[in-house]
Each structure stands twice: as structure tokens, then as C-alpha cells.
CSV table of C-alpha atoms and ligand atoms in Angstrom, one decimal:
chain,number,residue,atom,x,y,z
A,1,MET,CA,-283.9,-63.0,-20.8
A,2,LYS,CA,-282.0,-61.2,-18.0
A,3,VAL,CA,-278.2,-61.6,-17.8
A,4,GLU,CA,-276.8,-59.7,-14.7
A,5,GLY,CA,-280.1,-57.8,-14.3
A,6,LYS,CA,-280.0,-56.6,-18.0
A,7,HIS,CA,-282.8,-58.1,-20.3
A,8,TYR,CA,-281.0,-59.5,-23.8
A,9,ARG,CA,-282.5,-60.9,-26.6
A,10,SER,CA,-279.8,-63.5,-28.5
A,11,ILE,CA,-280.0,-61.3,-31.3
A,12,TRP,CA,-280.9,-57.9,-32.1
A,13,PHE,CA,-280.6,-54.5,-34.6
A,14,ASP,CA,-278.8,-51.9,-32.5
A,15,LYS,CA,-280.3,-48.6,-33.9
A,16,ILE,CA,-277.8,-46.5,-32.4
A,17,SER,CA,-274.7,-48.2,-33.7
A,18,ASP,CA,-276.3,-49.4,-37.1
A,19,GLU,CA,-275.3,-52.7,-36.4
A,20,VAL,CA,-276.8,-56.3,-35.9
A,21,LYS,CA,-275.5,-58.0,-32.6
A,22,ILE,CA,-275.2,-61.2,-31.3
A,23,ILE,CA,-274.2,-62.9,-28.0
A,24,ASP,CA,-271.2,-65.2,-29.2
A,25,GLN,CA,-272.1,-68.6,-28.2
A,26,ARG,CA,-268.6,-69.9,-28.5
A,27,SER,CA,-267.0,-68.3,-25.7
A,28,LEU,CA,-270.1,-69.0,-23.2
A,29,PRO,CA,-270.7,-70.1,-20.7
A,30,HIS,CA,-267.1,-68.7,-19.7
A,31,ARG,CA,-267.4,-65.4,-21.2
A,32,PHE,CA,-270.2,-63.3,-22.1
A,33,GLU,CA,-269.3,-61.7,-25.2
A,34,ILE,CA,-271.4,-59.6,-27.7
A,35,ILE,CA,-270.1,-59.1,-31.4
A,36,SER,CA,-271.7,-57.8,-34.6
A,37,LEU,CA,-272.3,-59.2,-37.7
A,38,GLU,CA,-271.8,-57.0,-40.9
A,39,SER,CA,-270.6,-58.7,-44.0
A,40,LEU,CA,-272.6,-61.7,-45.6
A,41,GLU,CA,-269.3,-63.7,-44.7
A,42,GLU,CA,-269.6,-62.5,-41.2
A,43,PHE,CA,-273.4,-64.1,-41.1
A,44,GLU,CA,-272.1,-67.3,-43.0
A,45,VAL,CA,-269.4,-67.8,-40.7
A,46,ALA,CA,-271.5,-67.0,-37.3
A,47,ILE,CA,-274.1,-70.0,-38.5
A,48,LYS,CA,-271.4,-72.6,-39.9
A,49,ASP,CA,-269.3,-72.0,-36.5
A,50,MET,CA,-272.1,-72.1,-34.1
A,51,ALA,CA,-271.6,-68.5,-32.8
A,52,VAL,CA,-275.4,-68.5,-33.1
A,53,ARG,CA,-276.9,-72.0,-33.1
A,54,GLY,CA,-280.4,-73.3,-32.2
A,55,ALA,CA,-283.0,-73.9,-34.8
A,56,PRO,CA,-285.4,-70.6,-34.3
A,57,LEU,CA,-281.8,-68.4,-33.9
A,58,ILE,CA,-280.4,-69.7,-37.0
A,59,GLY,CA,-283.4,-68.6,-39.0
A,60,ALA,CA,-283.6,-65.3,-37.3
A,61,THR,CA,-279.9,-64.7,-38.1
A,62,ALA,CA,-280.6,-65.5,-41.9
A,63,ALA,CA,-283.3,-63.1,-42.0
A,64,TYR,CA,-281.1,-60.1,-40.5
A,65,GLY,CA,-278.2,-61.7,-42.9
A,66,ILE,CA,-280.4,-61.1,-46.2
A,67,ALA,CA,-281.4,-57.7,-44.8
A,68,ARG,CA,-277.8,-56.6,-44.1
A,69,GLN,CA,-277.0,-57.6,-47.7
A,70,MET,CA,-279.9,-56.0,-49.2
A,71,GLN,CA,-278.7,-52.6,-47.7
A,72,ARG,CA,-275.3,-53.0,-50.0
A,73,ASP,CA,-277.0,-54.7,-53.1
A,74,SER,CA,-280.8,-54.9,-53.4
A,75,SER,CA,-280.9,-56.7,-56.7
A,76,ASP,CA,-282.7,-59.9,-57.7
A,77,GLU,CA,-279.1,-61.5,-58.4
A,78,SER,CA,-277.9,-60.4,-54.8
A,79,LEU,CA,-281.2,-61.9,-53.3
A,80,SER,CA,-280.8,-65.1,-55.0
A,81,SER,CA,-277.1,-65.7,-54.2
A,82,THR,CA,-277.4,-64.4,-50.6
A,83,TYR,CA,-280.3,-67.1,-50.2
A,84,ASN,CA,-278.1,-69.8,-51.7
A,85,CYS,CA,-275.0,-68.5,-49.5
A,86,LEU,CA,-276.9,-68.6,-46.3
A,87,ASN,CA,-279.0,-71.7,-46.8
A,88,ASN,CA,-275.8,-73.9,-47.4
A,89,THR,CA,-274.6,-72.8,-43.7
A,90,ARG,CA,-276.4,-75.8,-41.8
A,91,PRO,CA,-278.4,-78.5,-43.4
A,92,THR,CA,-280.7,-80.1,-40.6
A,93,ALA,CA,-282.6,-77.2,-38.8
A,94,ILE,CA,-285.5,-76.5,-41.2
A,95,ASN,CA,-286.2,-72.9,-39.4
A,96,LEU,CA,-283.0,-71.7,-41.6
A,97,LYS,CA,-285.0,-72.5,-44.9
A,98,TRP,CA,-288.1,-71.4,-43.7
A,99,ALA,CA,-286.9,-68.0,-42.9
A,100,LEU,CA,-285.1,-67.7,-46.3
A,101,ASP,CA,-288.1,-68.9,-48.0
A,102,ARG,CA,-290.4,-66.4,-46.5
A,103,CYS,CA,-287.6,-63.4,-47.1
A,104,LYS,CA,-287.2,-64.5,-50.5
A,105,LYS,CA,-291.0,-64.8,-51.3
A,106,GLU,CA,-291.9,-61.5,-49.6
A,107,LEU,CA,-288.8,-59.2,-51.2
A,108,TRP,CA,-289.4,-60.6,-54.5
A,109,GLY,CA,-292.5,-59.1,-54.6
A,110,THR,CA,-291.0,-55.9,-53.5
A,111,SER,CA,-289.3,-53.1,-55.4
A,112,VAL,CA,-285.4,-53.0,-55.8
A,113,LYS,CA,-285.4,-49.8,-54.2
A,114,ASP,CA,-287.7,-50.5,-51.1
A,115,ARG,CA,-285.9,-53.8,-50.5
A,116,PRO,CA,-283.5,-52.8,-48.1
A,117,LYS,CA,-286.2,-51.1,-45.8
A,118,ALA,CA,-288.7,-54.3,-46.4
A,119,ALA,CA,-286.0,-56.6,-45.6
A,120,MET,CA,-285.1,-55.1,-42.2
A,121,ASN,CA,-288.8,-54.7,-41.3
A,122,LEU,CA,-289.2,-58.6,-42.2
A,123,ALA,CA,-286.2,-59.8,-40.0
A,124,GLU,CA,-287.6,-57.7,-37.1
A,125,ILE,CA,-290.9,-59.3,-37.5
A,126,ILE,CA,-289.6,-62.9,-37.6
A,127,CYS,CA,-287.6,-62.0,-34.4
A,128,ASN,CA,-290.8,-60.6,-32.6
A,129,GLU,CA,-292.9,-63.4,-33.8
A,130,ASP,CA,-290.3,-65.9,-32.3
A,131,VAL,CA,-290.4,-64.2,-29.1
A,132,GLU,CA,-294.3,-64.5,-29.2
A,133,ILE,CA,-294.3,-68.1,-30.2
A,134,ASN,CA,-291.9,-69.3,-27.6
A,135,ARG,CA,-294.0,-67.1,-24.8
A,136,LYS,CA,-297.1,-69.0,-25.8
A,137,ILE,CA,-295.3,-72.7,-25.6
A,138,GLY,CA,-294.2,-72.0,-22.4
A,139,GLU,CA,-297.8,-70.9,-21.4
A,140,PHE,CA,-299.0,-74.5,-22.5
A,141,GLY,CA,-295.7,-76.2,-21.2
A,142,LEU,CA,-296.7,-74.5,-18.1
A,143,GLU,CA,-300.0,-76.3,-17.8
A,144,ILE,CA,-298.2,-79.8,-17.7
A,145,ILE,CA,-296.0,-78.8,-15.2
A,146,LYS,CA,-298.5,-77.8,-13.0
A,147,SER,CA,-300.6,-80.8,-13.3
A,148,LEU,CA,-297.6,-82.9,-12.5
A,149,SER,CA,-296.8,-80.3,-9.5
A,150,LYS,CA,-300.1,-81.2,-8.2
A,151,ASN,CA,-299.7,-84.9,-7.8
A,152,LYS,CA,-296.6,-84.1,-5.7
A,153,PRO,CA,-296.1,-83.1,-2.0
A,154,LYS,CA,-296.4,-79.5,-1.2
A,155,GLY,CA,-293.0,-78.0,-2.1
A,156,GLU,CA,-291.4,-81.0,-4.2
A,157,PRO,CA,-290.1,-79.8,-7.0
A,158,VAL,CA,-291.2,-81.2,-10.8
A,159,ARG,CA,-288.1,-83.0,-12.0
A,160,LEU,CA,-287.4,-82.2,-15.6
A,161,LEU,CA,-284.8,-83.7,-17.9
A,162,THR,CA,-283.8,-81.7,-21.1
A,163,HIS,CA,-281.2,-82.2,-23.5
A,164,CYS,CA,-279.1,-79.7,-25.5
A,165,ASN,CA,-279.9,-76.3,-25.2
A,166,ALA,CA,-283.6,-75.3,-26.5
A,167,GLY,CA,-283.1,-72.3,-24.3
A,168,TRP,CA,-283.5,-68.4,-25.1
A,169,LEU,CA,-280.2,-68.5,-26.4
A,170,ALA,CA,-281.2,-71.1,-29.1
A,171,THR,CA,-284.1,-68.9,-29.8
A,172,VAL,CA,-284.6,-65.0,-29.9
A,173,ASP,CA,-285.9,-65.3,-26.6
A,174,TRP,CA,-287.7,-67.3,-23.9
A,175,GLY,CA,-286.5,-70.8,-25.7
A,176,THR,CA,-289.0,-73.8,-26.6
A,177,ALA,CA,-288.1,-76.2,-23.9
A,178,THR,CA,-287.0,-73.6,-21.4
A,179,SER,CA,-290.3,-71.5,-21.8
A,180,PRO,CA,-292.4,-73.6,-19.5
A,181,MET,CA,-289.5,-73.9,-17.0
A,182,TYR,CA,-289.2,-69.9,-16.8
A,183,GLN,CA,-292.8,-69.6,-16.5
A,184,ALA,CA,-293.3,-72.2,-13.8
A,185,HIS,CA,-290.1,-70.8,-12.0
A,186,GLN,CA,-292.0,-67.0,-12.0
A,187,GLN,CA,-295.2,-68.8,-10.5
A,188,SER,CA,-293.0,-69.9,-7.9
A,189,ILE,CA,-294.0,-73.6,-8.9
A,190,PRO,CA,-290.9,-75.8,-7.8
A,191,ILE,CA,-288.9,-77.3,-10.4
A,192,HIS,CA,-285.4,-79.0,-10.7
A,193,VAL,CA,-283.8,-79.8,-14.0
A,194,TRP,CA,-281.1,-82.3,-15.3
A,195,VAL,CA,-279.3,-81.0,-17.8
A,196,ASP,CA,-277.6,-83.6,-20.3
A,197,GLU,CA,-274.2,-82.5,-21.1
A,198,THR,CA,-274.8,-83.0,-24.5
A,199,ARG,CA,-271.4,-83.9,-26.0
A,200,PRO,CA,-269.8,-83.0,-28.4
A,201,ARG,CA,-270.3,-79.4,-28.0
A,202,ASN,CA,-271.8,-79.5,-24.6
A,203,GLN,CA,-274.6,-77.0,-25.3
A,204,GLY,CA,-276.1,-78.4,-21.7
A,205,ALA,CA,-273.3,-76.0,-20.3
A,206,LEU,CA,-275.3,-73.3,-22.3
A,207,THR,CA,-278.6,-74.4,-20.4
A,208,SER,CA,-276.9,-74.6,-17.0
A,209,TRP,CA,-275.8,-71.0,-17.5
A,210,GLU,CA,-279.3,-69.9,-18.5
A,211,LEU,CA,-280.9,-71.8,-15.5
A,212,LYS,CA,-278.1,-70.4,-13.2
A,213,ASN,CA,-278.7,-66.9,-14.5
A,214,GLN,CA,-282.7,-67.0,-13.6
A,215,GLY,CA,-281.7,-68.9,-10.3
A,216,ILE,CA,-283.5,-72.3,-11.0
A,217,SER,CA,-282.4,-75.5,-9.5
A,218,HIS,CA,-280.6,-77.9,-11.8
A,219,ASN,CA,-277.9,-80.3,-12.2
A,220,TYR,CA,-275.4,-81.0,-15.4
A,221,ILE,CA,-275.2,-84.5,-15.6
A,222,THR,CA,-273.3,-87.0,-18.3
A,223,ASP,CA,-275.2,-87.9,-21.5
A,224,ASN,CA,-275.6,-91.5,-20.0
A,225,ALA,CA,-277.1,-90.9,-16.8
A,226,GLY,CA,-280.8,-90.0,-17.8
A,227,GLY,CA,-282.0,-93.7,-18.3
A,228,HIS,CA,-280.5,-94.3,-14.8
A,229,LEU,CA,-282.2,-91.4,-13.0
A,230,MET,CA,-285.6,-92.5,-14.9
A,231,GLN,CA,-285.1,-96.0,-13.6
A,232,ARG,CA,-285.0,-94.8,-9.9
A,233,GLY,CA,-287.9,-92.6,-10.5
A,234,LEU,CA,-286.2,-89.1,-10.7
A,235,VAL,CA,-287.3,-87.6,-13.8
A,236,ASP,CA,-291.1,-86.8,-14.1
A,237,MET,CA,-291.0,-85.1,-17.5
A,238,VAL,CA,-288.3,-85.1,-20.4
A,239,ILE,CA,-288.9,-81.8,-22.5
A,240,VAL,CA,-286.9,-81.2,-25.5
A,241,GLY,CA,-286.6,-78.9,-28.4
A,242,THR,CA,-286.4,-79.8,-32.1
A,243,ASP,CA,-284.6,-78.9,-35.4
A,244,ARG,CA,-287.2,-80.4,-37.8
A,245,THR,CA,-290.4,-82.0,-36.9
A,246,THR,CA,-292.2,-83.9,-40.0
A,247,SER,CA,-295.8,-83.8,-40.9
A,248,LYS,CA,-296.4,-87.1,-39.2
A,249,GLY,CA,-294.6,-86.0,-36.0
A,250,ASP,CA,-291.3,-87.3,-36.1
A,251,VAL,CA,-288.6,-85.4,-34.3
A,252,CYS,CA,-284.9,-84.8,-35.2
A,253,ASN,CA,-283.1,-82.6,-32.5
A,254,LYS,CA,-279.5,-82.8,-31.4
A,255,ILE,CA,-277.7,-86.4,-31.3
A,256,GLY,CA,-278.8,-88.3,-28.2
A,257,THR,CA,-282.5,-87.3,-28.1
A,258,TYR,CA,-283.6,-90.7,-29.5
A,259,LEU,CA,-282.1,-92.6,-26.5
A,260,LYS,CA,-283.6,-90.4,-24.0
A,261,ALA,CA,-286.9,-91.0,-25.8
A,262,LEU,CA,-286.4,-94.8,-25.4
A,263,ALA,CA,-285.4,-94.5,-22.1
A,264,ALA,CA,-288.6,-92.4,-21.3
A,265,LYS,CA,-290.8,-95.0,-22.9
A,266,ASP,CA,-289.2,-97.9,-21.1
A,267,ASN,CA,-289.8,-96.3,-17.8
A,268,ASP,CA,-293.3,-94.6,-18.3
A,269,VAL,CA,-291.7,-90.9,-18.2
A,270,PRO,CA,-293.4,-88.2,-20.5
A,271,PHE,CA,-291.4,-87.3,-23.4
A,272,TYR,CA,-292.6,-84.0,-24.5
A,273,VAL,CA,-291.2,-81.7,-27.5
A,274,ALA,CA,-291.5,-78.0,-27.6
A,275,LEU,CA,-292.2,-77.2,-31.2
A,276,PRO,CA,-292.4,-73.9,-32.6
A,277,SER,CA,-294.7,-74.0,-36.1
A,278,PRO,CA,-291.6,-72.7,-38.0
A,279,THR,CA,-289.8,-76.2,-37.2
A,280,ILE,CA,-292.5,-78.3,-38.8
A,281,ASP,CA,-291.5,-79.6,-42.4
A,282,TRP,CA,-294.7,-80.4,-43.9
A,283,THR,CA,-293.0,-81.7,-47.1
A,284,VAL,CA,-291.4,-84.6,-45.2
A,285,GLU,CA,-293.2,-87.7,-43.4
A,286,ASN,CA,-290.7,-90.1,-42.6
A,287,GLY,CA,-287.8,-88.4,-40.5
A,288,VAL,CA,-285.5,-91.3,-40.2
A,289,ASP,CA,-285.1,-91.5,-44.1
A,290,GLU,CA,-285.8,-88.2,-45.3
A,291,ILE,CA,-284.0,-85.4,-42.8
A,292,PRO,CA,-280.6,-84.7,-43.9
A,293,ILE,CA,-278.4,-85.4,-41.0
A,294,GLU,CA,-275.6,-82.8,-40.4
A,295,GLU,CA,-272.0,-84.5,-40.2
A,296,ARG,CA,-269.5,-82.1,-38.4
A,297,ASN,CA,-266.0,-81.8,-38.1
A,298,GLU,CA,-264.5,-84.9,-36.0
A,299,LYS,CA,-262.4,-82.6,-34.0
A,300,GLU,CA,-265.5,-81.5,-31.9
A,301,VAL,CA,-265.4,-85.2,-30.6
A,302,SER,CA,-261.8,-86.1,-30.3
A,303,THR,CA,-261.4,-82.7,-28.5
A,304,ILE,CA,-263.1,-80.9,-25.7
A,305,GLN,CA,-263.2,-77.2,-24.8
A,306,GLY,CA,-263.1,-75.9,-21.6
A,307,LYS,CA,-261.6,-73.2,-19.4
A,308,ASP,CA,-258.4,-74.1,-17.6
A,309,GLU,CA,-257.3,-72.2,-14.1
A,310,THR,CA,-255.7,-69.4,-15.9
A,311,GLY,CA,-259.0,-68.6,-17.3
A,312,GLU,CA,-257.9,-69.1,-20.8
A,313,ILE,CA,-260.5,-71.3,-23.0
A,314,SER,CA,-259.1,-73.8,-25.2
A,315,TRP,CA,-259.5,-77.1,-26.9
A,316,VAL,CA,-257.9,-80.3,-25.5
A,317,LYS,CA,-257.3,-83.4,-27.0
A,318,VAL,CA,-259.1,-86.8,-25.6
A,319,THR,CA,-258.4,-89.5,-28.1
A,320,PRO,CA,-255.0,-90.9,-28.9
A,321,GLU,CA,-253.3,-89.6,-32.0
A,322,GLY,CA,-254.5,-91.6,-35.2
A,323,SER,CA,-258.0,-92.4,-33.7
A,324,LEU,CA,-260.4,-90.4,-35.5
A,325,GLY,CA,-263.9,-89.1,-34.3
A,326,SER,CA,-267.3,-89.4,-36.2
A,327,ASN,CA,-269.9,-86.9,-35.5
A,328,PRO,CA,-273.4,-87.0,-36.7
A,329,ALA,CA,-275.0,-83.8,-35.0
A,330,PHE,CA,-278.9,-84.9,-34.9
A,331,ASP,CA,-281.2,-88.1,-34.6
A,332,VAL,CA,-284.4,-88.8,-35.1
A,333,THR,CA,-287.1,-89.8,-32.5
A,334,PRO,CA,-290.0,-91.4,-34.2
A,335,SER,CA,-293.4,-90.1,-33.1
A,336,ARG,CA,-294.1,-93.4,-31.3
A,337,LEU,CA,-292.1,-92.3,-28.5
A,338,VAL,CA,-293.0,-88.9,-28.3
A,339,THR,CA,-295.8,-88.1,-25.5
A,340,GLY,CA,-296.9,-85.0,-27.1
A,341,LEU,CA,-296.2,-81.7,-29.1
A,342,ILE,CA,-296.2,-78.5,-27.3
A,343,THR,CA,-296.8,-75.7,-30.1
A,344,GLU,CA,-297.8,-72.1,-29.9
A,345,MET,CA,-301.3,-73.1,-30.8
A,346,GLY,CA,-301.7,-76.0,-28.0
A,347,VAL,CA,-300.7,-79.5,-27.1
A,348,CYS,CA,-301.1,-82.2,-29.6
A,349,GLU,CA,-300.5,-86.0,-30.3
A,350,ALA,CA,-297.3,-86.3,-32.4
A,351,SER,CA,-299.2,-87.6,-35.6
A,352,GLU,CA,-300.4,-85.9,-38.7
A,353,SER,CA,-304.0,-85.5,-37.6
A,354,GLY,CA,-302.6,-84.0,-34.4
A,355,LEU,CA,-300.7,-81.3,-36.0
A,356,ARG,CA,-303.4,-80.8,-38.5
A,357,LYS,CA,-306.0,-80.0,-36.0
A,358,LEU,CA,-303.8,-77.3,-34.8
A,359,PHE,CA,-302.3,-76.1,-38.1
A,360,PRO,CA,-305.2,-76.7,-40.8
A,361,LEU,CA,-304.1,-74.7,-43.3
A,362,SER,CA,-300.0,-75.0,-43.3
A,363,GLU,CA,-299.3,-75.7,-47.0
A,364,ARG,CA,-296.6,-78.2,-48.2
A,365,SER,CA,-293.9,-76.1,-50.3
B,401,MRU,O1,-276.3,-77.7,-33.2
B,401,MRU,P1,-277.2,-76.8,-32.3
B,401,MRU,O2,-276.8,-76.5,-31.2
B,401,MRU,O3,-277.7,-75.7,-33.3
B,401,MRU,O4,-278.6,-77.6,-31.9
B,401,MRU,C1,-279.7,-77.0,-31.2
B,401,MRU,C2,-280.7,-78.2,-30.8
B,401,MRU,O5,-280.7,-79.4,-31.3
B,401,MRU,C3,-281.8,-77.7,-30.2
B,401,MRU,O6,-282.2,-78.5,-29.3
B,401,MRU,C4,-282.8,-77.2,-31.2
B,401,MRU,O7,-282.6,-76.5,-32.3
B,401,MRU,C5,-284.1,-76.8,-30.7
B,401,MRU,S1,-283.8,-75.3,-30.1
B,401,MRU,C6,-285.2,-74.5,-29.8
């Protein structure tokens, strides 16, 4: 998407400088900084520290991490140890393992001599596929927005609520939950977005930055405001992303998503999940019991990041000395609370039969 008139992806290989480049999301929304990733350790830290984040982008970054490492050492041992190193960075989003498994499988069947080139090609393919998947999710989600818009007085916006950042920053481009928003905006369908702040890392500020850049009407709200807005009839649709969706349609996403789904159910507000197929974990059925939930550093809760009046970005403490935070980063929304899954193949019910109709051949691995 565009930043100050120039089109960017969230990750790309710069052929001129021969570097993999990313937008450092630790500095956003206050500073737009591009950094390059070179060593395996730099890729590892970028994912762990959330310089890159969001399930699809983590997968794409891992694919580039493998590619760069194969250019230094393309042996079988190096392929295995690079896979293990990157696979241990973040536990919940399945796209990481999906991308690593795909790279390992394809490169294992490639000679050591051809591996560096094959690995780089594959990383590019994974990125390009991600862009196309998200564009299609946008097309299908747009139809839902259009049908909500038809029932409104002319000019009244469709009011969407979203949680976390499932935007283009979290993918390679378009975003998942934001893709229908961008496509609606491009077609001049009026929308307004309620953006949950999404403590503790405030990824809602990233979503606000994205929406502001595209000129989309939005308000940044506290995490606890959504239920109230739904009771007042001010939300027409909730749309969120997902870090892992089970074969039965349970959705694991940023902490707090489950509470939004409960409030949506109680208020008859449709609750949709934008789901790229690499985020489906066909090996898992029951999300609550089977998906590992990342526990992040308590400092993310007991402190908060912001920009002060001198322009400095810093973390300030919000809790008294001696009170420790607790920081589960994701939760699971059971399929019964999900109105529909918006995938690149169409919209389906959040159930095994719904998913199988769209993805009949996908395997458990
Ligand atoms: O911890 P993060 O910022 O990586 O979590 C991201 C989310 O939870 C997103 O909503 C999810 O990855 C879907 S993004 C397309």
C-alpha cells in the first residue's frame, strides 16, 4: 500500500543493494524506518522482537531468512539448523511453520549447489502468493460490506470494528481484515472503522496509521469500548485476522478477540474472520486445548510505549514497583461465535465441512 504516495510492501528484496528490507514496525506509528536484515540472527531477532509481526509476514520473513542463510551455507545441516532457529522464534502463528515446512520440503529435493537460487525464488513466490491471497480476501469481504451498505441510507458509512493489526503491515501487502476495507474505499463505498487499541503492544496504532495513510475514516478506541458500541447499534460488522485457525474453524488471534466475539454474539453483530489458507492448521481441531499461546515479556504490560513532546519514543512504567504483569498474547474464539471465514477461495461457515468445501485437498501434515 502507499505511504506518502509511494507504494511499499512490508518486506522485499532490494536487487540494487542486494538486501532484504523491512519496515521496522517497532518505530511505527511515530517513525517510518526501513532496515535491512542480513545475518540469521538479525532475522531471528526481527521476528522475536516484532520488528516484523503478523502471521503472514512472519512466514514471509522466515522464507527470506532461509534464503539468505542458504547463500552463506547451503548444506543439509545448515538447512536443518536454520529451520529450527527460525521455527523457535514465535509459537502461535502457524504461518511461520507453514513457510518453513514448505521451504525445507522444496529445498531438500534441490542440490546443494542450486539451493541458494531456489531458496530466494521460493521466498519471492511465497510473498507474491500472499499478496494475491489477500487481494482475493478483499474481493470476497467487499461483497459483505456492499450488502451491508445497501441496507443503509445513502451516504451512511458501514461501521466496522477491528482488533489488532491485520493490515498490510501484518502481511506482505493489502492485509487480511483491512483488504475489504481498502477495496470498499477504492470503490467509494463509505466506511468507518473502530480500531481497538490492542494492549499491550497497541497494534491498533499501526492499523490507525495504515487507515490514516489511505484516507479512511476511523477512530482509535480502548479495548473495552467495543461492547458498548455494539450495544448502542454503532457497529455493523466485526472483522479480524487470525494467527491460526483449526480444521473445525476455531480462531486463534490477538488477545481480546474472544471478548469481541462474545459481545458481537450478544448484540447480533456479524463477526467475520479474514483467513488466508496458510493460516489453517489442519492438524489441530480444538483450538482452546491444542494451540500453544505465546506468553510474552511482562514488561509489555507493566510499561507502555509512546512518543513524548520532544519527539522521543520511549517506554514508561504504568504499574507500581513490585506489581508484575502477565502477558498471554493470543486467545481462541470458538467457531460457534464466528459468522463466517473470508478466505481467498470464498466465504464459508466456520466448521470443518465449511472449510473442506473450499479446500478439499489440503492435507494434515
Ligand atoms: O503479535 P502480532 O502483532 O504478531 O499479532 C498479530 C495478530 O494477531 C494479527 O491479527 C494476525 O496475525 C492476523 S494478521 C493478518
